[in-house]
Coordinates of C-alpha atoms and ligand atoms in Angstrom, one line a residue:
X23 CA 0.0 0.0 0.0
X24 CA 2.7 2.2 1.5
X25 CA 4.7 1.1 -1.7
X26 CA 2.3 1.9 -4.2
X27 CA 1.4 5.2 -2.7
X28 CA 4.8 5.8 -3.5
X29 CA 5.3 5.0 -6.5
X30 CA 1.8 7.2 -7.9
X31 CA 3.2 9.8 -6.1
X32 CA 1.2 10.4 -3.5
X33 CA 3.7 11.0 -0.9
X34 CA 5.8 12.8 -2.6
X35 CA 7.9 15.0 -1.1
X36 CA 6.7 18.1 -2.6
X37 CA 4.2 18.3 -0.3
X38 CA 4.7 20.3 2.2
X39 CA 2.9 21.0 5.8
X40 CA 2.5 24.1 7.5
X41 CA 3.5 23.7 11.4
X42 CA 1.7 25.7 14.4
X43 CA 4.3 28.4 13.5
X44 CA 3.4 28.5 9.3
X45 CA 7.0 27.6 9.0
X46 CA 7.1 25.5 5.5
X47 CA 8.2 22.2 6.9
X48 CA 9.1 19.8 4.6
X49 CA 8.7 15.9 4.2
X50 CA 11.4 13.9 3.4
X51 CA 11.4 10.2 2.7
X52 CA 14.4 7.8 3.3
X53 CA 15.0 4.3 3.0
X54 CA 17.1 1.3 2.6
X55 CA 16.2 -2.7 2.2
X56 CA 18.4 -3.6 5.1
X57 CA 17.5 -4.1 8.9
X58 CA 17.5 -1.3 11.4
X59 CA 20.0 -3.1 13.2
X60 CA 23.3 -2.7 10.7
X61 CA 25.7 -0.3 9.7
X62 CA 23.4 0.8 6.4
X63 CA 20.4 0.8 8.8
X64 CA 22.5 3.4 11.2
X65 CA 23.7 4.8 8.2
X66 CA 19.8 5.8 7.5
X67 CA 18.8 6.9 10.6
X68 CA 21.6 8.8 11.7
X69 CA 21.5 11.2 8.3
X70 CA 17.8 11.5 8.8
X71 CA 18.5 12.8 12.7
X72 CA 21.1 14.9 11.7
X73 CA 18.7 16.5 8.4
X74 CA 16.4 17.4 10.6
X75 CA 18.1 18.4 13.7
X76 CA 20.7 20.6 11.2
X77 CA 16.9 22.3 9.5
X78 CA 16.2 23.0 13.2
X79 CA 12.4 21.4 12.1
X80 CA 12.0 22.6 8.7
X81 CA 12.7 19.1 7.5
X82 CA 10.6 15.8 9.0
X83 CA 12.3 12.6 7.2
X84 CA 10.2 9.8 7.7
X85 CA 12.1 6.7 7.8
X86 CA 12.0 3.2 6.0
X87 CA 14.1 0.3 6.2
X88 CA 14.5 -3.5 5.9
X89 CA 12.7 -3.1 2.6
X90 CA 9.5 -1.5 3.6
X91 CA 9.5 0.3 0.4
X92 CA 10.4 -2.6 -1.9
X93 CA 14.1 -4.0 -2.9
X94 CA 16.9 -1.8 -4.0
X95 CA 15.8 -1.4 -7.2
X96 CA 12.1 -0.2 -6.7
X97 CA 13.7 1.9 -4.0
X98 CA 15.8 3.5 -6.9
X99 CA 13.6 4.1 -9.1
X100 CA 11.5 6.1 -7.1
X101 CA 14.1 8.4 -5.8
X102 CA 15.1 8.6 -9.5
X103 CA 11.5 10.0 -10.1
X104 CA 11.6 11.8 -7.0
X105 CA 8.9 10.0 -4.8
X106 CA 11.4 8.7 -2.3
X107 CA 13.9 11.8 -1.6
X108 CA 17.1 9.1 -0.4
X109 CA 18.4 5.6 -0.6
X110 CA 21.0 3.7 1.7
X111 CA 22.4 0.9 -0.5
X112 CA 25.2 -0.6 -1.8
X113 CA 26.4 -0.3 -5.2
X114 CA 26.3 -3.5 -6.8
X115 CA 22.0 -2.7 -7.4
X116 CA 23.0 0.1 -8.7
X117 CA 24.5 -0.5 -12.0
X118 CA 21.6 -1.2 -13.6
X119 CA 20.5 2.5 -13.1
X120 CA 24.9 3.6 -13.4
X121 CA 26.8 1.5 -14.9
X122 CA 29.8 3.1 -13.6
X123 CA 28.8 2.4 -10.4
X124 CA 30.0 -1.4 -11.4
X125 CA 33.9 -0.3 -10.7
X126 CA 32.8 -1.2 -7.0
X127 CA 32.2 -4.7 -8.2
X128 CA 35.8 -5.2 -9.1
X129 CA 37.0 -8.4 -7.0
X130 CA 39.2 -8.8 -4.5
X131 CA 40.5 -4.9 -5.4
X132 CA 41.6 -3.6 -1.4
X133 CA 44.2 -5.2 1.1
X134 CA 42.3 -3.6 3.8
X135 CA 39.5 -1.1 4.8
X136 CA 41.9 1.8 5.1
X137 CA 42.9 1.8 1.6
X138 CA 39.3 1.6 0.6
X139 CA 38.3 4.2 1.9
X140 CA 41.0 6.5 0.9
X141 CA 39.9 5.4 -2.5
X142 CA 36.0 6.4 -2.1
X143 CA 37.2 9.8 -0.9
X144 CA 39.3 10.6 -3.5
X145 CA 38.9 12.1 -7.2
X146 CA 37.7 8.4 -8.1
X147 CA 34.0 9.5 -6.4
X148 CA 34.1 12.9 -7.4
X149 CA 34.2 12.0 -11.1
X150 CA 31.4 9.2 -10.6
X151 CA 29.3 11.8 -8.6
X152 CA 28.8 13.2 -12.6
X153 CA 27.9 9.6 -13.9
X154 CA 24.8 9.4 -10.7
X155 CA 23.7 13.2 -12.1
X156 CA 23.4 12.0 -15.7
X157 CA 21.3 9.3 -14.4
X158 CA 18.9 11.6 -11.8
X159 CA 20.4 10.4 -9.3
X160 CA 22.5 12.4 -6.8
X161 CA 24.9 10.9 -4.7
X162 CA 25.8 12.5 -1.3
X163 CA 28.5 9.9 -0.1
X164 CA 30.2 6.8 -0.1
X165 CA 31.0 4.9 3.6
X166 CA 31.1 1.2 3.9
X167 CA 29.9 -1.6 5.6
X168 CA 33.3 -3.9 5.7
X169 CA 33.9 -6.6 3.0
X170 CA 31.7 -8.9 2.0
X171 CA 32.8 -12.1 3.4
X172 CA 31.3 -15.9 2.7
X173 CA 29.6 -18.4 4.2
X174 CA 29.1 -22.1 3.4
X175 CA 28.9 -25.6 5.1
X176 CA 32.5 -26.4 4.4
X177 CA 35.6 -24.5 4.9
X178 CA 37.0 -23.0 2.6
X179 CA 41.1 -22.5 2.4
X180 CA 42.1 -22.8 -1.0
X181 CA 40.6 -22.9 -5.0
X182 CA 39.7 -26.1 -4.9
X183 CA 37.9 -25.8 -1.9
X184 CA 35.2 -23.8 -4.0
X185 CA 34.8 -25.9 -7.2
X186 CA 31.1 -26.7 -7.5
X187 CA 29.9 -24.6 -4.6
X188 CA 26.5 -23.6 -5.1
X189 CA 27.0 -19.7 -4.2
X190 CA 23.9 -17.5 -3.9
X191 CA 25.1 -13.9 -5.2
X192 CA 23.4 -10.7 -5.9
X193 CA 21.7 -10.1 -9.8
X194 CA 25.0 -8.6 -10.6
X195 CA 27.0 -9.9 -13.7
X196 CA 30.2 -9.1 -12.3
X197 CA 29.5 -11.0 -9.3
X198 CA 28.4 -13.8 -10.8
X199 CA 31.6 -14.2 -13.0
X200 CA 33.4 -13.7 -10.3
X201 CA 32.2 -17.1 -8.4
X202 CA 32.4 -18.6 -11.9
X203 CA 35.9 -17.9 -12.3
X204 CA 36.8 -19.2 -9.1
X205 CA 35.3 -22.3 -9.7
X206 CA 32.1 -22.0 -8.0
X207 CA 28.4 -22.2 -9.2
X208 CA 26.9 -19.0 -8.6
X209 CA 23.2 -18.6 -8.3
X210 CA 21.7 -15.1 -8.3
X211 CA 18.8 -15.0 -6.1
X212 CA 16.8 -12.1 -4.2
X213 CA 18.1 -11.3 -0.8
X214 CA 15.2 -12.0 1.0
X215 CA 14.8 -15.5 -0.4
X216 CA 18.6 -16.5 0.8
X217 CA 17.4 -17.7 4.1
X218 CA 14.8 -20.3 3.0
X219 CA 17.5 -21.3 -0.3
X220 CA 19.9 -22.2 2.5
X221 CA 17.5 -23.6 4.9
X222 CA 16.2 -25.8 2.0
X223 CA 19.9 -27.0 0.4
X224 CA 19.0 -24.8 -2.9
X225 CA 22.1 -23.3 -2.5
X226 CA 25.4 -24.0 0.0
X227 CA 26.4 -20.9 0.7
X228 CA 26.4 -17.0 0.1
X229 CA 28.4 -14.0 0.6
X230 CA 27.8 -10.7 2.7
X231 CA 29.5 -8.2 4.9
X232 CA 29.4 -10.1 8.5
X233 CA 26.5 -7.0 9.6
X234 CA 24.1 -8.3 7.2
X235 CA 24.6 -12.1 7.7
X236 CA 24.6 -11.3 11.5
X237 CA 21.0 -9.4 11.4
X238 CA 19.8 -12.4 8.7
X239 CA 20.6 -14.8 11.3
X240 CA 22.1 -16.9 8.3
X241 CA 24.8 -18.2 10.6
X242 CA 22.2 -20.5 11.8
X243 CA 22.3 -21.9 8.5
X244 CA 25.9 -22.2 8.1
X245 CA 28.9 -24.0 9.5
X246 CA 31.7 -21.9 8.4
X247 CA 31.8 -18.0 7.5
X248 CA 35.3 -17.3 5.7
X249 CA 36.8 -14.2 5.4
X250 CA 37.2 -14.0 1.9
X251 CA 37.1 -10.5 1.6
X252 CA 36.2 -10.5 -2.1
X253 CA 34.5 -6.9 -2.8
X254 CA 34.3 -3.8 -0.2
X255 CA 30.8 -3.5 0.6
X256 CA 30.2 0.5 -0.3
X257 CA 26.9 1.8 1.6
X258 CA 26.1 4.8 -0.8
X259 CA 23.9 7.5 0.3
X260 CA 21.9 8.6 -2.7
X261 CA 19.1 11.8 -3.1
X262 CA 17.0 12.7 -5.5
X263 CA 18.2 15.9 -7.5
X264 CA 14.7 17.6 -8.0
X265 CA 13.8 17.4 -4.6
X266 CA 16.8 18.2 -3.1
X267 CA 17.0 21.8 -6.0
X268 CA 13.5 22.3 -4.4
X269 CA 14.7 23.6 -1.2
X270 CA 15.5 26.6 -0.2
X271 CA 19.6 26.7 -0.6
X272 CA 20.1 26.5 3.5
X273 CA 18.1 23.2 3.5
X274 CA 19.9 22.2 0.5
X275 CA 23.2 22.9 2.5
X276 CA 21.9 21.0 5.6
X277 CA 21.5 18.0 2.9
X278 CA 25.0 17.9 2.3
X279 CA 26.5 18.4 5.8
X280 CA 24.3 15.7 7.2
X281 CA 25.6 13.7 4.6
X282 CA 29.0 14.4 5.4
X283 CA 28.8 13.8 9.1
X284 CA 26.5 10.6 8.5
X285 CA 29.5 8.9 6.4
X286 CA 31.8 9.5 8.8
X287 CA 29.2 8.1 11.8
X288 CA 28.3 4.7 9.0
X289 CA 32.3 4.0 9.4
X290 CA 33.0 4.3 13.0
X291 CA 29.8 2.5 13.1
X292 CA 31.7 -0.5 11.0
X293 CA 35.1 -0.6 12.7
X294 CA 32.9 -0.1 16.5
X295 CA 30.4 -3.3 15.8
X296 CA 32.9 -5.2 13.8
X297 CA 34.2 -7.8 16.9
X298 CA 31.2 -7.7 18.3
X299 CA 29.3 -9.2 14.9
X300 CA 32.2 -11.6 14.6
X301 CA 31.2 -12.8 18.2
X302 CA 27.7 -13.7 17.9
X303 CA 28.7 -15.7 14.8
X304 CA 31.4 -17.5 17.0
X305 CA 28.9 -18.0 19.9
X306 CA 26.4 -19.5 17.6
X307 CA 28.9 -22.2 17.0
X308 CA 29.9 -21.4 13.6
X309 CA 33.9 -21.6 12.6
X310 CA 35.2 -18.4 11.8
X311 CA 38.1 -19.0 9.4
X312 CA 40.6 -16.1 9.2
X313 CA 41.5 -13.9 6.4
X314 CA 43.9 -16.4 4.2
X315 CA 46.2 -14.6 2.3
X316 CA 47.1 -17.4 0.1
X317 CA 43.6 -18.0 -0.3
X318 CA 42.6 -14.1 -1.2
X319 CA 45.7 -14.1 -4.1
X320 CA 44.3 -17.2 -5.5
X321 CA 41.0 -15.5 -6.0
X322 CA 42.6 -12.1 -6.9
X323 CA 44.3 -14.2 -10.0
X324 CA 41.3 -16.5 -11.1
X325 CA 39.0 -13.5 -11.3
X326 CA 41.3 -11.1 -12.9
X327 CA 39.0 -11.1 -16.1
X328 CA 37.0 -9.1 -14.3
X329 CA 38.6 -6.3 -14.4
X330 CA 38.9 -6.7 -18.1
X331 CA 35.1 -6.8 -18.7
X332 CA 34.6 -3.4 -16.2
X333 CA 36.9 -2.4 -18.6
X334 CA 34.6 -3.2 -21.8
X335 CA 31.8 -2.5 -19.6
X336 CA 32.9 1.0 -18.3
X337 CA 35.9 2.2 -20.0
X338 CA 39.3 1.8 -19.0
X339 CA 39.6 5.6 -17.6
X340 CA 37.9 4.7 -14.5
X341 CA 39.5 0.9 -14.0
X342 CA 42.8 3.2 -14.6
X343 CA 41.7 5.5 -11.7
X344 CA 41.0 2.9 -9.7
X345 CA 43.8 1.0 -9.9
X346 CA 46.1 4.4 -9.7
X347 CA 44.2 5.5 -6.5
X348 CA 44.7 2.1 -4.6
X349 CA 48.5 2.6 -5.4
X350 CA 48.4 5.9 -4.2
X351 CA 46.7 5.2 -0.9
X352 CA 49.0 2.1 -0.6
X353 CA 52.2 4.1 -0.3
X354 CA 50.4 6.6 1.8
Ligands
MLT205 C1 22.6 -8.7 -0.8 O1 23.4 -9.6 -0.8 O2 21.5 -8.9 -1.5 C2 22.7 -7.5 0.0 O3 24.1 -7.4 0.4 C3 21.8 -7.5 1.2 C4 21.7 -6.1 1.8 O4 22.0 -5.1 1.2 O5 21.4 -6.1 3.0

């Protein structure tokens, strides 16, 4: 109901109420297919605070997450046509809206999370900030909500290990190659049927950042989570460009410094919660397998060909920026 209310339009948010005062107070919509209870949940609640705290009540944000509004792509679309003002997501939904937004999806691209972010904060974002415009789509900032690690009934320590696995991934073609190359059998599936797939044997195993299998529960379905590190899993924060030009230009300022302080807030949120995930997984009797280095440059060489079909996909200026901006924050 809420969803389709949306999607005519009816709540969009160029309506406006008057308060007691007559002060024009406007109504914002965020949301975000996640739970509450992780770092993209956070992520969403902590810009909508700081919007409306920074608009000292000009601006009510009504809040929507673990997919109240539909899945990432609904979501998308309607701040694309302005009827939801902001989305919390990662990127790899995103490239069917930006396809640039797919030079996220290259594989096993950062040693660690202080490289990666070095990398969203540098010219790298700026220049896809223009690719999101072209689209309708503005985005407001990149944080991150760790890598996205695996999980599967076996442990997993070297190729071999993987060959045949029956991996669920996201409807992401770079993904799915990915697994393929590494000798797996991935399985594109909607998030909210990965659950049931496991519980049921349809698949073996899936991958997330340890947040999202921790508020899924899907440890309960799983013997073994292994940190493979494969791909950083960016939490973008996304508006839409005619609602946010609507404003008056204070409000519009207040939309950018929340975003600013709700990126940096999403991070500390990911380093703060990080053991503490890790812990519930180890207390639910699942095996925690360290990060294997062997195991992460064995997968960094079978799915090199990735990075060759961003290429044809996107252009080799950006795969060149990337790869120029992880050598740069390496040696810094
Ligand atoms: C997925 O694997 O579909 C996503 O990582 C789930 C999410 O965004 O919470």
């Amino acid at each position: 109901m809420l969803f389709s209310m949306l999607l005519t339009g009816c709540l969009s948010s160029e309506a406006r109420r008057k308060d007691a005062g007559e002060q024009d107070v406007y109504e914002l919509y965020i949301a975000c297919d996640s739970q509450e209870d992780t770092v993209t949940g956070i992520f969403m609640n902590e810009y909508a605070r700081l919007l409306e705290e920074k608009s000292n009540g000009r601006i009510k944000v009504n809040r929507y997450p673990n997919s109240q509004l539909g899945s990432d792509a609904e979501i998308t679309e309607a701040v694309q046509n302005g009827n939801i003002t902001f989305v919390v997501q990662t990127t790899a939904p995103q490239v069917a809206f930006v396809p640039e937004a797919a030079i996220f999806d290259a594989p096993m691209a950062f040693k660690n999370l202080d490289v990666a972010r070095k990398v969203l904060d540098g010219p790298l974002s700026e220049k896809l900030k223009g690719y999101y415009e072209a689209k309708n789509l503005r985005l407001l900032g990149y944080a991150d909500q760790g890598f996205r690690v695996m999980t599967a009934n076996q442990d997993i320590q070297s190729l071999a290990d993987l060959k045949g696995i029956k991996i669920r991934t996201m409807e992401n073609s770079n993904h799915i190659q990915l697994w393929k190359d590494v000798g797996s059998n991935p399985t594109p599936m909607a998030w909210s049927e990965v659950y049931i797939g496991l519980q049921q044997k349809a698949i073996d195993a899936q991958e997330n950042p340890v947040e999202t299998i921790v508020a899924a529960k899907v440890y309960e379905q799983q013997d073994y989570l292994i940190n493979t590190n494969h791909i950083l899993h960016t939490l973008s924060l996304i508006g839409s460009p005619a609602v946010i030009d609507d404003l008056p230009e204070d409000l519009q300022q207040s939309v950018y410094d929340a975003a600013d302080e709700a990126k940096v807030i999403a991070r500390n949120a990911t380093d703060e919660r990080a053991a503490g995930r890790v812990q519930i997984v180890v207390d639910s009797g699942t095996t925690v397998s360290p990060f294997n280095e062997a195991l992460f440059n064995e997968m960094k060489a079978a799915s090199a060909g990735v990075w060759d079909t961003l290429e044809s996909q996107i252009g080799s200026e950006l795969v060149d920026l990337l790869r120029s901006e992880i050598d740069k924050a390496e040696k810094e």
